[in-house]
Structures are given as C-alpha cells and as structure tokens.
Amino acid sequence: LSTNLFETDEALAWYVDVMIPVPITGLFTYRIPDELVHIIKPGCRVMVPFGKRKLYTAVVRKVHNNAPEGYQIHYIQELLDEEPLISDALLTYWDWLASYYMCPPGEVMNAALPAGLKIQSGTFVSLNPEIFWPDDQLSETEMVLLGHIEKKDKVSISDLESLVRSRSSLVKMIKNLYQQDLIILTEDLMGAYKPKTETYVKLSETFKNSDVAKEQIAILSKRAKKQYSLLLLLLSSPDFELNKKFLVHEKNVSPTTVSAMKKKGLLTEISKEVSRINMRVEEVLGIEPLVDFQQKALEQIRESWKEKQMVLLKAPTAGGKTHIYAHLIQEELEAGRQVALMLPEIALTEQLVMRLEKYFGDKMLVNHARFGKEAKTEVWHKINSGDPVLVVGPRSVALLPFKNPGLFIVDEEHESTFKQFDKWPRYHGRDALIKLASFTGAKVLLGSATPSIESYYYGLSGRWGLVSYDERFSNATQTRVQVVNLSSDKKLQGKRTFLTKTLDEAIRTTLANNQQIILFQNRKGYVPMLECGVCHWTPKCLNCDISLTYYKYSNNLRCHYCGYSTPVVSKCGACDSVDMRVWGFGTERIVEEIQLKYPGVNVSRFDQDSARGKDAYLKILADFEEKRVDILVGTQLVIKGIDFGNVGLCAVINADQLLNFPDYRAEERTFQMLVQLAGRAGRRGDYGKIIVQTGTPKHPLFDFLKDYDYDEFAEKQLAIRKQFNYPPFSRLIKITVQHKDELMAVKASELLSYTYKKYLGNKILGPEQPFVGRIKNYYLRNIMVKLDPGKDPITKIKKWIEETSSKALSENGFKGVRLVFDVDAF
DNA sequence: AGCACGCCGACT
DNA sequence: GTCGGCGTGCTC
C-alpha cells in the first residue's frame, strides 16, 4: 500500500454514532470497516455487536472521524442498507418523539421499526453429530431437551424456554450439555423479513419455437387430454405462466399433471415473491354523493385549509362523517399523495374498514395489530416508498414513514385510547400525527361528535379551523335521555339489585316492542369485591393495592392490574367468619340477574373477557345484529362497537363510577361516553331512549346531556380548566417513582420533588400516593409538573428533568428506583 | 433489553 | 458444602 492511499483514508470518516433499540439514552460509537467507509450514510441500518455477544440492528445517526477515547471500540459487523432506509425527515421526527415524550431514542426506534427490519442475533442449539452417548448421567429434563433438539434439528434458546422452569436453569443445563460436547451452539440472525412466495407454472423456452409448440399440441391433444388443456391455458396467458395454486383450486388442474409435464421438460416451476397486503381486490364501488349538509361541511373544511393546517370537524353520530372523509381521501389519492386515517380500536371498527375497502380497494392498507410481522413490514415499505395509498390503523399509524402525505384524519379524536400509557414511547397518536403534519405539510382533519376539550378550545380560539353541523340523516332521530335517581329507589338501598323501577319498565316496554337493549356497566367480572359481613375485611391482590374482582363463571378472584388470580375465598381472612358478601355489580352479575328477572330473553355479554380471541367479538356483534340476542350487557366495548338499527333502549347502570374517577378529565370522559352511547339507540326511524342511573341526578352534566348541548358543556369545562390551570391552559408531565420498598419510594420521590422545586418552584406538585399505591409489587408515588405553554421553555425543562433525576438519585445513593415520565398524561 | 457477576438462603 | 434465587451494573 502506498503511503498516499493510507493518508487519504485517514482523512475520511471512520466512525459512526448509532441508535440501538434498547432503553438506554444516548448514541453509541462504532468503527466503520475500511471497505464500507465511503458507503455508510445516516439512516442506513447496520448490524453491531452490543453487550455480551449479541448483535443488534442499529440505525446510523452520524458519520464522523472523531476517535472516541476511554473504551474499546468495536467494528460495524455488516451494512444492511446500501441506501438510507430511514430518511432524514423521519429521523428528525423520531428525535422529536423522544424528546417531547421524554423517552430513550432507542425505544422510539423500537416502536417505529417493524420487527422484520430489526434483525437480532440469537443462540441456536443443535445436536453434535459425532457424539452419541453422554459421559455423565443426564437429568430427565436434560433428556427432554436433547429429544426436542434432535426432533427440530436446530432450535433457538428461546424456543426451549417453555420446556423448563426458569431461564437460569435452562442456561445451566445448556452449559452442561455443551461441556459434554453433546450439543453445538451457533449464533444466528433471526427476525429478518421473509418475503412470501408462491409457485408459478411456466411453459419452457422450447415453446418459443412455434414448430415445437405445434408438434406438442398435436401429440398431447391425442394422448393426454388434461395436459393438453393445461397447455392451452398457459399458451393463452401473459408470459405463458400461471399461479399453481390458482390452477389447482380454480382450474381443476391436478399437481400430477403439472409434474408429468415438468418431467417431459414442457414446463418449469418458478417461485415468485407475492405481497401479503392488498389481497382483497374486490369490486371497487363509487363513493356515494354527499347530501347538502355534508357538501356544505366539505366546502367549509376546504376553505379552512386555505389558511390553517388543522381543522376540527364536529358532527353528530350518524351524521355521515365517513362519507366526507372518503371524498377527501379520494382527492388526495388522485393527486398522488398519501393519506392516514387513525381510528381508536380497529377491531371494533370493522364495519367502517369494510366500507372503506369497497371504496379504495387495493389503494388501502390496514395496519392492524392482528397482522403478522411480515405483513406489517410490507405496509412499512409500501408507505416508505411514497406510493399514494390510504393507511387505516390505530395510534401506531403515527409512527409510519410517510413520504408524501397530503392528509391525516383522526376519527373520534377525543378517544383516550390514542394515548399510549403503559410502555415507551408514551405518545399520543393524534398529537404525534399533528406534529408529523407540521413537518411534512400534510393537512389534518380531526373528527368527533364530542371533541376533546383541548381540540375544541383550539377550534374556538381560531388557532384551528372549526367546522360543525348538527344534522343527521333523516331517519336517525335524537335519543331521549332520562336520568334516574339511584338513591331514591328503596329496593336499591340494600344493594341487592341494579334495576330501578324506571329501568325495569323501560326494559319490558322495549322487549314488548321487539326492540333490542344495551346495558352499559364499566366493570367486568361478577362483582368488584367481596366483603366480610362482620369485620368488613376484603380479599386483596398480593402484588397490588387493589381489591380482587370476583369472577363467578371461573369461580376465582382476579386482579385487573397484574393478572394475579386465586381460588375464591369462602371465609374471612381476618375473623374466619363465613359471612362473605358480594359488593357492587360487574357485567357477569348483571347478565345473571337479567336472566333471572326476564326468563326466556337472550342475554349476551360483551367485555374484554367474553370478547377474547380473534373472532369472538365479531361473533357477539353478529349475534346482536341478527337479533339472536335481545339484551347486550357490556363495558366500554358496547359504546364503540355497535352500529345497527334496532336498539330501542340504552341504559347506564351506574354513571357515578365514571363521574367519580379521580382525575380532571372524568366529566369530559363521562359526557363523551354517554353521548356516544345515546348514538347507539334509535338509529333507524324510531325514537330511542337512554336511561342514566346515578346517585347524583342534579349534576349539571346531565342537563347538558339531556339537551345534547356539547357547546355549553365544553365552555363550562373550559372555565373549570382555566380556573384550576389544567390543559389546554397548562401542560402536564406525570413522573411516577417506583420502588419495591415503600419507604424508598417515598424518600426517592421526596428527594426528586425537592430537587425539581429548587428550579421549578410551584410548578411541581406532590409527591402523592396514586389511587392504586402499589402495582406488581412496586410502590408508587406521583409527582406532577404543570407548565405554562406560553411562558415556560418546556423542551429545556424536560431535558433538565431527565438529566437531573437520575443524577440526584445516584448522588444520594438511591438504588433500584424506577422512573416513568408520562408527558400529557391522561 | 440482555447478560454476567456476585451475594445470600435452602437443599444434598 | 453447592444450587439457584435475584439485585446491580454495563453495554460503544
């Protein structure tokens, strides 16, 4: 090598900073192998060794030649993308998500990249072919393991985990087997995207010669009728090839015919990559024309977009928002731009999705959690390619790599399920999409019958466009609301039933009219708790500070926070009394009482428990739609999932549970739920009725509900929010301090609060014990940060909090403290 | 997140 | 005396 060449290379960039999908804040530096120096760019994926022997997929953020000091640097193992897969714009958006939601960047990457694009190394075990018998005696489990390895030829360590008690014992046994040379360990990559292939049958090249073709046709037409007809089929097909599966299933061609002709060299079989998405290319229907009030709204939306990027559409349930969406989507697709439609729970919006599929056919993709990892990877690639398509999906559509988006729609924008609260990144799908729109220039349309108080405020204040109408389709009528006082009904005083006289009569009348009924109770299980009639002792979860819910069907007690379950107790744990009483009503108990009270009536339950499994919810809904069920009892699922016409009565068993929820959004959420529930009744012609049972019938919320006066309700709410400085007038960050030791949780949270207050003063509230003070054996304390969006440097403060928290804890000797930041917490 | 090291209680 | 639990620290 000449000295010159060496010097040239020396001047080039030799290092990369990469992000790795692990929950660690910060980037990691690797050395670029010489042959890749010119090629690696930010946005490329690379394989890097990280930690003990594991290989991870990392994304390059920066290429530089500042040699790092103080640690042994490793080389990039492999380059996965010749050209950057992640665009600069997308990387900027990831950075925003990480800093806004106070989340490690690696976790954003983890959530935003589908599994098929995140290859990892894993250890695989196979039998050593040279050794047949162990030196030592092996344990029974070790023999089982060996048998399993032999059967499967090559198994990943994680596949063996199910065969043993614990992971650590598995590692021990694997080590033992390895030391005896009985097995071979290899490190292999796993998780890579695998394209789906199908077999095609193609005529051989020899047929290009028409003489050969004529000759074969002549031979086969006489002697082999089946082969002859297959030959004709292929000759009349483009490229002389056809899908084998299609031939076998649709054209009655037997595989033997194919192989016979293959033997003669007349045709070949080829494997072709096919798409997992866009499978349903059914007949595409035209979108129905809009009626006048929809048309007017559409024009107002377009008008607003001329000045403002964001438009809020407030339109009643059964007001035909979907048609307006469809027309707008159509326009964008025709202009060659991408569109996203975000829906709260895709499983419950099957009807909407099916309707849209009819309009947009193969231009529509569904990003469903139920789809496998490969299909999701294909959706990701399709969006990343910039093709003008519509993506419909839950909050995670906000993490897709849009290239040329024209429009983002968020339906039911007030829904709290758009906020991820249980894992990183704790993002709000709607808000993230709004930010993405500001990066990409896409227009945004938010739709709801009962907008979130925040959105409505932005609409009213003119920051966003606000379009609203009250018209519904002529055959849908407004439901009449009746509020029933629970505390005045004497029978209910003893808590033996949930049926007030009013509700009972309404149920009988509705059944007599051959109409269906929905009963809403936001509690699953049989009863929320058991209680000793003597000393008031209650069985509690071992791991959480919450009373166990009693399930009669499975005869056990369960914790809704950690999943702990235990056989039902018949004796009081404190005083041994056998006088255990049930307390309150869950959906199971309501179903039971309805069955007793109205014999012969078909009752069904719709909650997370009964709708478990892939198609269970579809079955429940179909039964209800086809009137095999008269009364449907359910949790929140019934207010989202039901959209058919014969419901004459909706009833809320106890609205106080919603209303008394300890957070500033309780009233807003209750109002939204009740209005939505009301929208389920009386959709086709007849007047529907809604009954709300409550202990506080004088609550002003019910007056707004009776008049369907969202505007008044929202204005009242805004006044309260302003008075107590809640969003949209402030921004909230909830910081949860968790520790296995309660005293440590208290001390750590006090230290943090004290530390924050030195800089942020009265913007810091707490620490205080949350509603459930212990979950999964971790004691919890919450600290709230209340910031002023107009004055406070919020981004800077968040960064400061992130840096200061861990520093303060380690400087004061705290160990084992877990911190969760939840920005815009619900 | 994974993984190893190291410390402590429960069994041969 | 060892096995196996999990708390702690580190990863370019």
XYZ file of N, CA, C and O in Angstrom, chain A residues 569-714:
584
model
N -62.427 -17.215 48.055
C -62.384 -17.494 49.489
C -63.811 -17.528 50.040
O -64.634 -16.702 49.672
N -64.087 -18.501 50.901
C -65.425 -18.573 51.464
C -65.432 -18.100 52.914
O -66.478 -17.936 53.513
N -64.205 -17.903 53.437
C -64.089 -17.491 54.834
C -63.338 -16.174 54.902
O -62.437 -15.916 54.113
N -63.693 -15.342 55.864
C -62.999 -14.082 56.044
C -61.550 -14.340 56.473
O -61.287 -15.182 57.331
N -60.615 -13.629 55.828
C -59.208 -13.815 56.131
C -58.809 -13.220 57.474
O -57.722 -13.488 57.981
N -59.667 -12.393 58.047
C -59.318 -11.733 59.306
C -60.012 -12.381 60.494
O -59.380 -12.680 61.512
N -61.336 -12.642 60.390
C -62.069 -13.117 61.558
C -62.684 -14.509 61.379
O -63.450 -14.959 62.227
N -62.348 -15.170 60.244
C -62.844 -16.524 59.997
C -64.354 -16.635 59.839
O -64.883 -17.747 59.758
N -65.041 -15.519 59.797
C -66.483 -15.571 59.597
C -66.777 -16.117 58.198
O -65.990 -15.944 57.268
N -67.898 -16.813 58.035
C -68.239 -17.329 56.711
C -69.243 -16.411 56.016
O -69.757 -16.740 54.951
N -69.489 -15.282 56.625
C -70.475 -14.343 56.096
C -69.827 -13.422 55.048
O -69.725 -12.226 55.234
N -69.356 -14.022 53.945
C -68.746 -13.202 52.901
C -69.836 -12.702 51.954
O -70.640 -13.477 51.452
N -69.837 -11.386 51.709
C -70.892 -10.804 50.885
C -70.315 -10.234 49.587
O -69.171 -9.795 49.561
N -71.139 -10.234 48.566
C -70.700 -9.625 47.319
C -71.080 -8.142 47.344
O -72.040 -7.745 47.990
N -70.300 -7.362 46.647
C -70.446 -5.926 46.749
C -70.316 -5.302 45.359
O -69.297 -5.434 44.699
N -71.378 -4.652 44.912
C -71.342 -3.974 43.615
C -71.747 -4.887 42.465
O -72.148 -6.035 42.663
N -71.653 -4.368 41.249
C -72.106 -5.106 40.076
C -71.092 -5.074 38.953
O -70.659 -4.009 38.523
N -70.720 -6.245 38.471
C -69.939 -6.352 37.246
C -70.831 -6.904 36.152
O -71.972 -7.309 36.401
N -70.333 -6.939 34.928
C -71.148 -7.380 33.796
C -71.684 -8.805 33.969
O -72.814 -9.085 33.629
N -70.847 -9.695 34.548
C -71.295 -11.074 34.765
C -72.560 -11.132 35.624
O -73.497 -11.860 35.322
N -72.550 -10.357 36.703
C -73.668 -10.400 37.641
C -74.913 -9.793 37.007
O -76.038 -10.244 37.253
N -74.712 -8.759 36.203
C -75.863 -8.132 35.553
C -76.526 -9.112 34.589
O -77.745 -9.256 34.564
N -75.692 -9.826 33.817
C -76.236 -10.840 32.906
C -77.058 -11.854 33.696
O -78.185 -12.205 33.323
N -76.484 -12.307 34.823
C -77.165 -13.315 35.632
C -78.532 -12.812 36.126
O -79.537 -13.511 36.012
N -78.547 -11.595 36.620
C -79.804 -11.060 37.154
C -80.848 -10.853 36.056
O -82.039 -11.068 36.273
N -80.372 -10.423 34.888
C -81.297 -10.218 33.769
C -81.938 -11.551 33.395
O -83.141 -11.645 33.146
N -81.114 -12.601 33.375
C -81.642 -13.915 33.024
C -82.699 -14.379 34.016
O -83.699 -14.975 33.638
N -82.462 -14.086 35.319
C -83.435 -14.481 36.332
C -84.717 -13.672 36.218
O -85.821 -14.185 36.334
N -84.530 -12.388 35.969
C -85.652 -11.460 36.018
C -86.527 -11.540 34.762
O -87.726 -11.353 34.835
N -85.900 -11.785 33.623
C -86.667 -11.840 32.374
C -86.438 -13.192 31.702
O -85.653 -13.302 30.765
N -87.120 -14.226 32.187
C -86.871 -15.568 31.649
C -87.199 -15.612 30.153
O -88.116 -14.943 29.692
N -86.400 -16.372 29.429
C -86.657 -16.536 28.003
C -86.030 -15.472 27.131
O -86.034 -15.580 25.912
N -85.484 -14.452 27.763
C -84.845 -13.402 26.980
C -83.372 -13.785 26.746
O -82.726 -14.310 27.633
N -82.892 -13.541 25.527
C -81.497 -13.879 25.232
C -80.568 -12.737 25.628
O -80.700 -11.627 25.125
N -79.645 -13.051 26.524
C -78.713 -12.040 27.017
C -77.296 -12.439 26.623
O -76.949 -13.620 26.659
N -76.515 -11.468 26.252
C -75.129 -11.752 25.922
C -74.231 -10.708 26.571
O -74.666 -9.600 26.866
N -72.983 -11.093 26.797
C -72.055 -10.201 27.485
C -70.947 -9.786 26.524
O -70.449 -10.598 25.752
N -70.592 -8.520 26.549
C -69.543 -8.020 25.655
C -68.531 -7.210 26.457
O -68.745 -6.042 26.751
N -67.475 -7.879 26.877
C -66.377 -7.181 27.558
C -65.075 -7.874 27.171
O -65.071 -8.821 26.387
N -63.981 -7.402 27.715
C -62.683 -7.962 27.326
C -62.605 -9.460 27.551
O -61.901 -10.156 26.844
N -63.321 -9.945 28.560
C -63.245 -11.369 28.870
C -64.011 -12.204 27.869
O -63.536 -13.225 27.405
N -65.234 -11.749 27.529
C -66.043 -12.561 26.621
C -65.604 -12.361 25.179
O -65.873 -13.194 24.326
N -64.925 -11.262 24.893
C -64.510 -10.995 23.519
C -63.054 -11.389 23.284
O -62.412 -10.893 22.383
N -62.542 -12.243 24.142
C -61.166 -12.690 23.965
C -61.086 -13.591 22.732
O -62.028 -14.239 22.366
N -59.939 -13.593 22.114
C -59.778 -14.436 20.933
C -60.088 -13.644 19.678
O -60.739 -12.610 19.723
N -59.639 -14.174 18.584
C -59.594 -13.427 17.336
C -60.971 -12.988 16.852
O -61.163 -11.832 16.491
N -61.906 -13.895 16.815
C -63.171 -13.545 16.187
C -64.338 -13.502 17.154
O -65.479 -13.365 16.747
N -64.027 -13.610 18.448
C -65.094 -13.656 19.446
C -65.952 -12.399 19.380
O -67.187 -12.484 19.413
N -65.314 -11.239 19.253
C -66.100 -10.001 19.246
C -66.984 -9.909 17.999
O -68.099 -9.413 18.063
N -66.473 -10.443 16.879
C -67.280 -10.432 15.653
C -68.536 -11.271 15.834
O -69.615 -10.915 15.372
N -68.358 -12.386 16.535
C -69.490 -13.286 16.745
C -70.541 -12.618 17.632
O -71.732 -12.655 17.331
N -70.064 -11.978 18.718
C -71.001 -11.307 19.618
C -71.779 -10.233 18.862
O -73.003 -10.129 18.966
N -71.062 -9.454 18.068
C -71.715 -8.377 17.325
C -72.689 -8.934 16.288
O -73.785 -8.412 16.108
N -72.273 -10.029 15.622
C -73.151 -10.621 14.604
C -74.424 -11.154 15.251
O -75.532 -10.955 14.732
N -74.276 -11.811 16.402
C -75.453 -12.324 17.113
C -76.425 -11.196 17.447
O -77.641 -11.363 17.347
N -75.853 -10.075 17.840
C -76.703 -8.948 18.217
C -77.353 -8.330 16.975
O -78.548 -8.046 16.963
N -76.560 -8.179 15.951
C -77.081 -7.571 14.729
C -78.199 -8.423 14.124
O -79.201 -7.910 13.657
N -78.008 -9.748 14.166
C -79.014 -10.619 13.563
C -80.108 -11.012 14.560
O -80.852 -11.963 14.345
N -80.156 -10.278 15.640
C -81.244 -10.354 16.612
C -81.378 -11.706 17.313
O -82.455 -12.079 17.761
N -80.283 -12.441 17.386
C -80.325 -13.654 18.191
C -80.166 -13.304 19.660
O -80.340 -14.146 20.518
N -79.787 -12.054 19.918
C -79.623 -11.588 21.292
C -80.520 -10.373 21.506
O -80.559 -9.477 20.668
N -81.253 -10.368 22.616
C -82.159 -9.249 22.885
C -81.486 -8.168 23.704
O -81.696 -6.993 23.491
N -80.704 -8.609 24.700
C -80.066 -7.646 25.591
C -78.563 -7.889 25.590
O -78.107 -9.017 25.802
N -77.818 -6.847 25.335
C -76.367 -6.945 25.356
C -75.843 -6.148 26.540
O -76.118 -4.956 26.669
N -75.106 -6.837 27.411
C -74.545 -6.181 28.588
C -73.051 -6.045 28.365
O -72.387 -7.023 28.035
N -72.522 -4.845 28.535
C -71.100 -4.732 28.274
C -70.429 -3.525 28.882
O -71.068 -2.639 29.442
N -69.103 -3.553 28.762
C -68.280 -2.434 29.208
C -68.153 -1.450 28.046
O -68.938 -1.493 27.109
N -67.114 -0.621 28.064
C -66.935 0.390 27.029
C -67.023 -0.144 25.607
O -67.292 0.601 24.685
N -66.772 -1.449 25.455
C -66.823 -2.021 24.113
C -68.180 -1.794 23.458
O -68.255 -1.631 22.245
N -69.265 -1.783 24.255
C -70.595 -1.644 23.628
C -70.826 -0.239 23.086
O -71.632 -0.065 22.180
N -70.108 0.748 23.622
C -70.384 2.084 23.093
C -69.564 2.374 21.847
O -69.849 3.285 21.115
N -68.562 1.558 21.596
C -67.767 1.798 20.398
C -68.169 0.884 19.260
O -68.127 1.275 18.105
N -68.539 -0.330 19.610
C -68.612 -1.340 18.558
C -69.945 -1.534 17.891
O -70.042 -2.315 16.966
N -70.973 -0.854 18.361
C -72.293 -1.222 17.852
C -72.891 -0.128 17.001
O -72.946 1.023 17.374
N -73.315 -0.518 15.840
C -73.775 0.476 14.893
C -74.959 -0.051 14.083
O -75.004 0.108 12.879
N -75.881 -0.704 14.728
C -77.017 -1.191 13.950
C -78.325 -0.698 14.527
O -78.404 -0.254 15.668
N -79.372 -0.912 13.737
C -80.555 -0.107 13.890
C -81.617 -0.430 14.913
O -82.405 0.421 15.256
N -81.669 -1.620 15.453
C -82.882 -1.991 16.175
C -82.817 -1.752 17.675
O -83.578 -2.327 18.439
N -81.867 -0.908 18.116
C -81.727 -0.704 19.554
C -82.729 0.345 20.031
O -82.700 1.488 19.597
N -83.620 -0.072 20.919
C -84.638 0.853 21.407
C -84.290 1.492 22.733
O -84.857 2.512 23.119
N -83.346 0.869 23.449
C -83.014 1.377 24.781
C -81.544 1.133 25.100
O -81.022 0.049 24.884
N -80.919 2.189 25.586
C -79.567 2.062 26.140
C -79.643 2.510 27.584
O -80.275 3.518 27.875
N -79.003 1.772 28.480
C -79.030 2.209 29.864
C -77.655 2.151 30.488
O -76.871 1.239 30.225
N -77.378 3.152 31.301
C -76.139 3.182 32.068
C -76.490 2.748 33.480
O -77.279 3.401 34.157
N -75.934 1.630 33.901
C -76.313 1.065 35.187
C -75.938 1.995 36.326
O -76.703 2.222 37.246
N -74.707 2.518 36.253
C -74.283 3.430 37.307
C -73.256 4.423 36.753
O -72.092 4.084 36.550
N -73.721 5.632 36.510
C -72.847 6.641 35.906
C -71.827 7.184 36.893
O -70.833 7.778 36.490
N -72.064 6.971 38.194
C -71.173 7.560 39.202
C -69.757 7.003 39.133
O -68.795 7.687 39.445
N -69.657 5.734 38.719
C -68.330 5.140 38.588
C -67.455 5.914 37.615
O -66.256 6.024 37.786
N -68.091 6.396 36.543
C -67.347 7.178 35.562
C -67.057 8.565 36.106
O -65.963 9.093 36.000
N -68.097 9.114 36.705
C -68.054 10.503 37.141
C -67.093 10.725 38.305
O -66.467 11.776 38.415
N -66.976 9.704 39.152
C -66.150 9.885 40.350
C -64.702 9.489 40.152
O -63.938 9.413 41.102
N -64.324 9.229 38.939
C -62.943 8.851 38.674
C -62.034 10.008 39.060
O -62.309 11.160 38.716
N -60.959 9.714 39.813
C -60.185 10.825 40.376
C -59.232 11.472 39.368
O -58.030 11.337 39.476
N -59.739 12.132 38.345
C -58.860 12.944 37.515
C -59.666 14.034 36.819
O -60.885 13.967 36.734
N -58.970 15.039 36.343
C -59.669 16.227 35.858
C -60.440 15.986 34.569
O -61.195 16.845 34.130
N -60.249 14.814 33.971
C -60.945 14.527 32.726
C -62.224 13.726 32.937
O -62.914 13.392 31.972
N -62.548 13.388 34.183
C -63.661 12.468 34.442
C -64.965 12.959 33.830
O -65.673 12.201 33.166
N -65.271 14.233 34.005
C -66.548 14.744 33.481
C -66.558 14.744 31.965
O -67.545 14.366 31.340
N -65.449 15.159 31.409
C -65.351 15.168 29.950
C -65.588 13.769 29.407
O -66.385 13.561 28.492
N -64.894 12.791 29.989
C -64.993 11.422 29.506
C -66.410 10.884 29.679
O -66.952 10.218 28.798
N -67.004 11.162 30.828
C -68.370 10.691 31.068
C -69.326 11.257 30.023
O -70.113 10.522 29.430
N -69.231 12.554 29.794
C -70.115 13.187 28.815
C -69.935 12.545 27.440
O -70.911 12.179 26.777
N -68.678 12.375 27.046
C -68.415 11.785 25.731
C -68.978 10.376 25.619
O -69.605 10.014 24.616
N -68.788 9.595 26.661
C -69.286 8.224 26.623
C -70.803 8.183 26.539
O -71.378 7.408 25.774
N -71.449 9.016 27.345
C -72.908 8.982 27.378
C -73.489 9.448 26.036
O -74.454 8.867 25.550
N -72.897 10.468 25.446
C -73.392 10.918 24.149
C -73.213 9.820 23.106
O -74.092 9.553 22.300
N -72.054 9.167 23.162
C -71.826 8.090 22.196
C -72.793 6.945 22.395
O -73.302 6.370 21.434
N -73.037 6.620 23.655
C -73.970 5.545 23.950
C -75.359 5.910 23.429
O -76.058 5.082 22.837
N -75.736 7.164 23.629
C -77.035 7.615 23.131
C -77.118 7.454 21.619
O -78.172 7.144 21.075
N -75.996 7.632 20.951
C -75.967 7.480 19.495
C -76.216 6.062 19.035
O -76.467 5.810 17.857
N -76.127 5.099 19.949
C -76.359 3.696 19.585
C -77.841 3.377 19.482
O -78.203 2.351 18.945
N -78.666 4.201 20.115
C -80.102 3.899 20.130
C -80.822 4.723 19.077
O -80.442 5.838 18.777
N -81.870 4.136 18.541
C -82.750 4.873 17.644
C -82.098 5.344 16.370
O -82.274 6.475 15.957
N -81.333 4.474 15.747
C -80.652 4.918 14.539
C -81.501 4.764 13.292
O -81.193 5.342 12.267
N -82.525 3.966 13.359
C -83.328 3.801 12.148
C -84.793 4.088 12.432
O -85.590 3.204 12.717
N -85.116 5.329 12.373
C -86.517 5.673 12.450
C -87.057 5.926 13.830
O -87.274 7.052 14.233
N -87.252 4.846 14.605
C -87.933 5.001 15.883
C -87.160 5.859 16.867
O -85.956 5.961 16.813
N -87.906 6.390 17.781
C -87.268 7.118 18.858
C -86.574 6.149 19.782
O -87.164 5.168 20.231
N -85.337 6.397 20.089
C -84.638 5.571 21.058
C -84.682 6.244 22.407
O -85.036 7.405 22.541
N -84.342 5.478 23.416
C -84.395 6.016 24.749
C -83.100 5.678 25.458
O -82.533 4.602 25.251
N -82.637 6.597 26.264
C -81.474 6.277 27.080
C -81.780 6.611 28.530
O -82.340 7.657 28.839
N -81.453 5.667 29.395
C -81.670 5.852 30.823
C -80.317 5.879 31.514
O -79.476 5.005 31.274
N -80.099 6.905 32.313
C -78.846 7.008 33.054
C -79.156 6.925 34.537
O -79.877 7.763 35.070
N -78.634 5.917 35.217
C -78.847 5.790 36.658
C -77.669 6.412 37.385
O -76.508 6.154 37.052
N -77.976 7.217 38.364
C -76.911 7.892 39.109
C -77.393 8.254 40.504
O -78.592 8.408 40.740
N -76.433 8.384 41.406
C -76.769 8.834 42.750
C -76.796 10.351 42.852
O -77.232 10.917 43.850
N -76.297 11.011 41.806
C -76.255 12.476 41.823
C -76.944 13.042 40.577
O -76.299 13.602 39.702
N -78.281 12.876 40.523
C -79.004 13.299 39.314
C -78.976 14.807 39.090
O -79.275 15.268 37.996
N -78.574 15.551 40.114
C -78.563 17.011 39.978
C -77.272 17.506 39.330
O -77.113 18.707 39.119
N -76.362 16.621 39.088
C -75.092 17.031 38.480
C -75.362 17.765 37.169
O -76.110 17.267 36.320
N -74.765 18.952 36.984
C -75.068 19.751 35.791
C -74.793 19.020 34.482
O -75.420 19.312 33.461
N -73.876 18.066 34.535
C -73.543 17.313 33.320
C -74.793 16.710 32.676
O -74.928 16.680 31.454
N -75.734 16.250 33.515
C -76.914 15.575 32.976
C -77.849 16.546 32.262
O -78.560 16.154 31.336
N -77.842 17.808 32.698
C -78.664 18.791 31.986
C -78.125 19.028 30.582
O -78.873 19.103 29.619
N -76.795 19.132 30.481
C -76.194 19.290 29.150
C -76.474 18.068 28.298
O -76.733 18.171 27.102
N -76.451 16.907 28.946
C -76.668 15.663 28.207
C -78.094 15.605 27.659
O -78.315 15.247 26.507
N -79.079 15.989 28.496
C -80.478 15.935 28.065
C -80.707 16.785 26.825
O -81.474 16.422 25.939
N -80.037 17.936 26.774
C -80.212 18.826 25.619
C -79.188 18.557 24.523
O -79.161 19.263 23.523
N -78.320 17.582 24.713
C -77.206 17.356 23.790
C -76.454 18.641 23.527
O -76.107 18.952 22.397
N -76.234 19.392 24.594
C -75.593 20.687 24.406
C -74.099 20.579 24.681
O -73.607 20.918 25.748
N -73.391 20.089 23.679
C -71.946 19.932 23.850
C -71.283 21.287 24.065
O -70.404 21.433 24.918
N -71.704 22.288 23.295
C -71.019 23.579 23.332
C -71.048 24.178 24.735
O -70.030 24.633 25.249
N -72.249 24.153 25.355
C -72.374 24.685 26.703
C -71.503 23.887 27.672
O -70.810 24.438 28.510
N -71.584 22.563 27.523
C -70.810 21.696 28.399
C -69.317 22.022 28.292
O -68.622 22.184 29.292
N -68.853 22.137 27.046
C -67.427 22.368 26.820
C -67.009 23.723 27.381
O -65.927 23.856 27.965
